Short mmCIF file of C-alpha atoms and ligand atoms in Angstrom, two decimals:
data_model
loop_
_atom_site.label_atom_id
_atom_site.label_comp_id
_atom_site.label_asym_id
_atom_site.label_seq_id
_atom_site.Cartn_x
_atom_site.Cartn_y
_atom_site.Cartn_z
CA MET E 845 -19.51 -8.59 3.43
CA PRO E 846 -16.99 -6.03 4.23
CA LYS E 847 -18.04 -2.15 5.68
CA LEU E 848 -17.23 0.75 4.07
CA GLY E 849 -15.30 3.30 5.51
CA VAL E 850 -15.43 6.54 2.88
CA ASN E 851 -11.93 8.86 3.84
CA VAL E 852 -13.06 12.50 2.56
CA ASP E 853 -10.30 14.58 3.17
CA HIS E 854 -9.65 14.66 -0.30
CA VAL E 855 -12.56 17.25 0.18
CA ALA E 856 -11.05 19.71 2.25
CA THR E 857 -8.50 19.62 -0.34
CA LEU E 858 -9.96 21.25 -2.72
CA ARG E 859 -11.43 23.10 -0.81
CA GLU E 860 -8.01 24.50 0.29
CA ALA E 861 -7.14 25.33 -3.44
CA ARG E 862 -9.46 28.12 -2.26
CA GLY E 863 -8.98 29.16 0.97
CA GLY E 864 -12.60 29.00 1.24
CA ILE E 865 -15.02 27.37 3.50
CA GLU E 866 -16.47 24.92 0.28
CA PRO E 867 -16.56 22.21 -0.53
CA ASP E 868 -17.43 21.26 3.60
CA PRO E 869 -16.32 17.04 3.97
CA LEU E 870 -19.25 17.23 7.14
CA TRP E 871 -21.47 17.71 3.86
CA ALA E 872 -19.13 14.96 1.93
CA ALA E 873 -20.06 12.39 5.63
CA SER E 874 -23.87 12.94 5.32
CA ILE E 875 -24.05 12.56 1.30
CA CYS E 876 -21.93 9.27 2.15
CA GLU E 877 -23.92 8.31 4.97
CA GLN E 878 -27.06 9.11 3.19
CA ALA E 879 -25.82 6.44 0.75
CA GLY E 880 -25.13 3.94 2.91
CA CYS E 881 -21.13 3.88 4.47
CA ASP E 882 -20.38 3.01 7.66
CA SER E 883 -18.56 5.06 8.82
CA ILE E 884 -16.38 8.08 7.78
CA VAL E 885 -12.64 8.67 7.79
CA ALA E 886 -10.60 11.65 8.18
CA HIS E 887 -6.97 12.22 8.91
CA LEU E 888 -6.11 15.36 11.03
CA ARG E 889 -2.08 15.45 9.19
CA GLU E 890 0.49 17.76 11.43
CA ASP E 891 0.31 20.21 8.85
CA ARG E 892 -3.55 20.58 8.50
CA ARG E 893 -2.66 20.57 4.97
CA HIS E 894 -6.66 19.53 3.87
CA ILE E 895 -8.79 17.84 7.43
CA ASN E 896 -8.61 21.13 10.23
CA ASP E 897 -9.65 20.46 13.67
CA LEU E 898 -13.37 22.65 13.53
CA ASP E 899 -12.89 19.24 10.40
CA VAL E 900 -12.63 17.05 13.77
CA ARG E 901 -15.03 18.43 15.78
CA LYS E 902 -17.56 19.41 13.53
CA LEU E 903 -17.28 15.64 12.47
CA LYS E 904 -16.95 13.69 15.49
CA ARG E 905 -20.55 15.99 17.11
CA ASN E 906 -22.31 15.36 13.54
CA VAL E 907 -21.35 11.38 12.21
CA LYS E 908 -24.39 9.50 12.88
CA SER E 909 -22.32 6.19 11.84
CA ARG E 910 -18.94 6.24 13.25
CA PHE E 911 -16.48 8.82 13.12
CA ASN E 912 -12.79 6.54 13.11
CA LEU E 913 -9.54 9.58 13.20
CA GLU E 914 -6.32 8.74 11.31
CA MET E 915 -2.95 10.34 13.07
CA SER E 916 0.21 10.26 13.59
CA ILE E 917 1.76 9.28 17.14
CA ASN E 918 3.53 13.29 17.31
CA PRO E 919 2.17 14.38 20.93
CA GLU E 920 0.55 17.36 19.79
CA ILE E 921 -1.77 15.15 17.52
CA VAL E 922 -2.08 12.59 20.59
CA GLU E 923 -3.71 15.35 23.12
CA ARG E 924 -6.31 16.62 20.01
CA ALA E 925 -7.28 13.22 19.58
CA LYS E 926 -7.36 12.60 23.58
CA LYS E 927 -10.08 16.13 23.36
CA ILE E 928 -12.34 15.01 19.79
CA LEU E 929 -13.01 11.45 21.27
CA PRO E 930 -14.13 10.21 17.64
CA HIS E 931 -14.95 6.77 17.72
CA GLN E 932 -11.75 5.21 16.62
CA ALA E 933 -8.73 6.24 15.82
CA THR E 934 -6.55 4.27 13.41
CA LEU E 935 -2.61 5.81 14.04
CA VAL E 936 -0.52 5.71 11.29
CA PRO E 937 2.70 7.23 9.69
CA GLU E 938 3.42 10.49 8.65
CA ARG E 939 5.63 12.67 7.09
CA ARG E 940 5.78 15.95 5.34
CA GLN E 941 6.49 15.59 2.42
CA GLU E 942 4.45 12.35 1.33
CA LEU E 943 1.80 12.86 -0.99
CA THR E 944 -0.41 10.33 1.09
CA THR E 945 0.53 8.09 3.26
CA GLU E 946 3.49 5.71 2.14
CA GLY E 947 3.49 2.73 3.49
CA GLY E 948 2.52 1.19 7.66
CA LEU E 949 3.34 1.75 10.85
CA SER E 950 6.00 0.12 12.15
CA VAL E 951 4.91 -1.53 14.74
CA ASN E 952 8.32 -3.21 15.94
CA LYS E 953 10.72 0.08 15.57
CA TYR E 954 7.78 2.55 17.28
CA LYS E 955 6.57 -0.94 19.87
CA LYS E 956 7.22 1.50 23.19
CA LYS E 957 6.45 5.18 22.00
CA ILE E 958 3.11 3.47 20.47
CA GLY E 959 2.11 1.12 22.88
CA ILE E 960 1.78 4.79 25.39
CA VAL E 961 -0.31 6.23 22.69
CA VAL E 962 -2.22 2.44 22.90
CA GLU E 963 -2.74 2.88 25.64
CA ALA E 964 -3.89 6.41 26.14
CA LEU E 965 -5.97 6.34 23.72
CA LYS E 966 -8.11 3.63 24.99
CA ARG E 967 -8.11 5.33 28.26
CA LYS E 968 -10.47 8.19 26.74
CA GLY E 969 -13.03 5.06 25.39
CA ILE E 970 -11.17 5.58 21.49
CA GLU E 971 -11.54 2.23 19.57
CA VAL E 972 -7.48 1.38 18.36
CA SER E 973 -5.91 0.40 15.02
CA ILE E 974 -2.58 0.51 13.28
CA PHE E 975 -2.01 0.83 9.84
CA ILE E 976 0.00 -1.52 8.77
CA ASP E 977 1.91 -3.52 6.53
CA PRO E 978 0.75 -6.82 5.15
CA LYS E 979 3.79 -8.64 7.60
CA PRO E 980 3.83 -11.04 10.16
CA SER E 981 5.59 -9.77 12.55
CA GLU E 982 4.29 -6.30 12.42
CA ILE E 983 0.63 -7.71 12.75
CA PHE E 984 1.94 -9.87 15.60
CA ALA E 985 3.85 -6.90 17.30
CA ALA E 986 0.31 -5.33 17.15
CA LYS E 987 -1.42 -8.14 18.59
CA THR E 988 1.48 -7.84 22.02
CA ILE E 989 0.99 -4.18 22.19
CA GLY E 990 -2.44 -4.28 23.11
CA VAL E 991 -4.81 -3.37 20.28
CA GLU E 992 -7.50 -4.76 18.68
CA ILE E 993 -7.57 -3.69 15.62
CA ILE E 994 -5.36 -3.76 12.66
CA GLU E 995 -5.97 -1.71 8.45
CA ILE E 996 -3.91 -3.60 6.31
CA HIS E 997 -1.80 -1.88 3.95
CA THR E 998 -3.13 -2.99 0.09
CA GLY E 999 -1.06 0.13 -1.05
CA ARG E 1000 1.44 -1.38 -2.81
CA TYR E 1001 -1.46 -4.57 -3.67
CA SER E 1002 -3.18 -0.80 -5.38
CA LEU E 1003 -0.10 -0.20 -7.04
CA ALA E 1004 1.72 -3.25 -8.82
CA ARG E 1005 1.53 -3.53 -12.34
CA THR E 1006 1.36 -6.76 -13.77
CA GLN E 1007 -0.61 -9.43 -13.63
CA LYS E 1008 2.15 -11.84 -11.48
CA ALA E 1009 3.01 -8.97 -9.39
CA VAL E 1010 -0.82 -7.78 -8.37
CA GLY E 1011 -1.24 -12.06 -7.70
CA ARG E 1012 2.39 -11.53 -5.20
CA GLU E 1013 0.24 -8.13 -3.23
CA TYR E 1014 -3.17 -10.03 -3.03
CA ARG E 1015 -1.49 -13.00 -1.19
CA LYS E 1016 -0.13 -11.55 0.86
CA ILE E 1017 -3.11 -9.61 2.33
CA LYS E 1018 -5.06 -12.50 1.73
CA GLN E 1019 -2.63 -14.39 4.35
CA ALA E 1020 -1.87 -11.05 7.04
CA VAL E 1021 -6.38 -11.27 7.01
CA GLU E 1022 -6.10 -14.62 7.67
CA TYR E 1023 -3.12 -14.41 10.44
CA ALA E 1024 -4.76 -11.56 12.35
CA LEU E 1025 -7.73 -12.80 12.41
CA SER E 1026 -5.91 -16.10 14.03
CA LEU E 1027 -4.61 -13.74 16.33
CA GLY E 1028 -8.31 -12.55 17.62
CA LEU E 1029 -7.06 -9.00 16.08
CA GLU E 1030 -10.18 -7.51 13.83
CA VAL E 1031 -8.71 -6.38 10.30
CA ASN E 1032 -10.12 -3.96 8.02
CA ALA E 1033 -8.01 -3.07 5.10
CA GLY E 1034 -7.19 0.53 2.33
CA HIS E 1035 -5.56 2.74 1.17
CA GLY E 1036 -5.31 2.88 -3.50
CA LEU E 1037 -8.15 0.88 -3.87
CA ASP E 1038 -10.66 1.75 -7.13
CA TYR E 1039 -13.08 0.97 -8.89
CA SER E 1040 -11.03 -2.00 -10.36
CA ASN E 1041 -9.04 -3.65 -7.89
CA VAL E 1042 -11.98 -3.65 -4.92
CA LYS E 1043 -13.59 -6.79 -5.68
CA ARG E 1044 -10.68 -9.30 -5.10
CA ILE E 1045 -10.11 -7.59 -1.80
CA ALA E 1046 -13.96 -7.56 -0.94
CA ARG E 1047 -14.11 -11.73 -1.49
CA ILE E 1048 -11.36 -12.27 1.47
CA LYS E 1049 -13.08 -13.42 4.25
CA GLY E 1050 -13.01 -12.17 7.17
CA ILE E 1051 -12.31 -8.35 6.98
CA ASN E 1052 -14.31 -6.04 8.83
CA GLU E 1053 -13.90 -2.92 6.97
CA LEU E 1054 -12.61 -1.01 3.68
CA ASN E 1055 -11.08 2.75 4.54
CA ILE E 1056 -11.32 4.13 0.31
CA GLY E 1057 -10.67 8.06 -0.47
CA HIS E 1058 -9.62 8.96 -2.93
CA SER E 1059 -10.88 7.09 -6.34
CA ILE E 1060 -14.37 7.50 -4.70
CA ILE E 1061 -14.10 11.65 -4.56
CA SER E 1062 -12.72 11.43 -7.97
CA ARG E 1063 -15.63 9.61 -9.24
CA ALA E 1064 -17.94 12.21 -7.35
CA ILE E 1065 -16.67 15.07 -10.10
CA PHE E 1066 -18.16 13.43 -13.06
CA SER E 1067 -20.64 11.56 -11.66
CA GLY E 1068 -22.07 15.01 -10.51
CA LEU E 1069 -20.26 17.56 -12.59
CA TYR E 1070 -23.07 17.19 -15.17
CA LYS E 1071 -26.11 18.30 -12.95
CA ALA E 1072 -23.81 21.16 -12.14
CA VAL E 1073 -23.49 21.97 -15.01
CA ARG E 1074 -26.65 22.63 -15.67
CA ASP E 1075 -28.30 24.31 -12.09
CA MET E 1076 -25.64 26.77 -13.69
CA LYS E 1077 -26.72 26.76 -16.88
CA ARG E 1078 -30.81 27.50 -15.64
CA LEU E 1079 -29.51 30.38 -12.96
CA ILE E 1080 -27.40 32.11 -15.45
CA ARG E 1081 -30.84 31.63 -17.86
N1 LIG T 616 -6.67 3.93 5.14
C1 LIG T 616 -5.40 4.72 5.57
C2 LIG T 616 -4.70 4.54 6.65
C3 LIG T 616 -5.34 5.89 5.19
O1 LIG T 616 -3.91 6.94 5.16
C4 LIG T 616 -5.42 5.85 3.63
C5 LIG T 616 -5.11 7.35 3.14
O2 LIG T 616 -5.25 8.72 3.73
C6 LIG T 616 -7.13 5.56 3.38
C7 LIG T 616 -7.32 4.04 4.28
C8 LIG T 616 -7.13 6.13 2.15
O3 LIG T 616 -6.66 5.78 0.63
P1 LIG T 616 -6.76 6.26 -1.05
O4 LIG T 616 -7.65 7.58 -0.30
O5 LIG T 616 -5.86 5.65 -1.14
O6 LIG T 616 -8.93 4.95 -0.74
#
């Protein structure tokens, strides 16, 4: 059974909507851990649009499972990561205007740059994963630069709308997982997974961990809203 990493970025997105102190992603992380998740994921973006430097320091200090820091290969972020020392760093591409990570990091295109970052983080004792598209050439390139973990991008599978397209994207992921395992890589997967599409991916043999954020935080609003209103009514009364 794959493990579950919960991405708490969107708890910080909600906090930033008001610029205050709540909701706190660390509090969310603690609840996720009590509920049985296996790791906490947060993306320290270059523009700090949600998770900020204090959040990652607090997460590193208090997360009891594993803290997986998503990050770009921007030198400023790499320096931060070397100080924060998360258990794991997942390298992702980052564009300022995007709403979310839009594709995998192209290892073939940025092999040298990524290789230097991987080496620097590993030297600090951080486990390094690279978020890549389900393409054999990218998986092979990741292996050659010395990473031991990859995360397969499931975004195209999640966005596919016809049965044919879903099947095609699913097969790409399954084959990518099998190929990566044959190279001795640890394989994670994530992006866009939700309560309707996760089962099929979770059944693929050999996936170590699924990283899921948006759908869990979205559902949490509705599973908690009833009690939140009741609590407020009680106080008013
Ligand atoms: N994995 C990676 C590498 C990501 O960048 C993200 C989004 O931050 C996720 C998983 C989680 O995606 P989602 O929020 O769509 O579940």
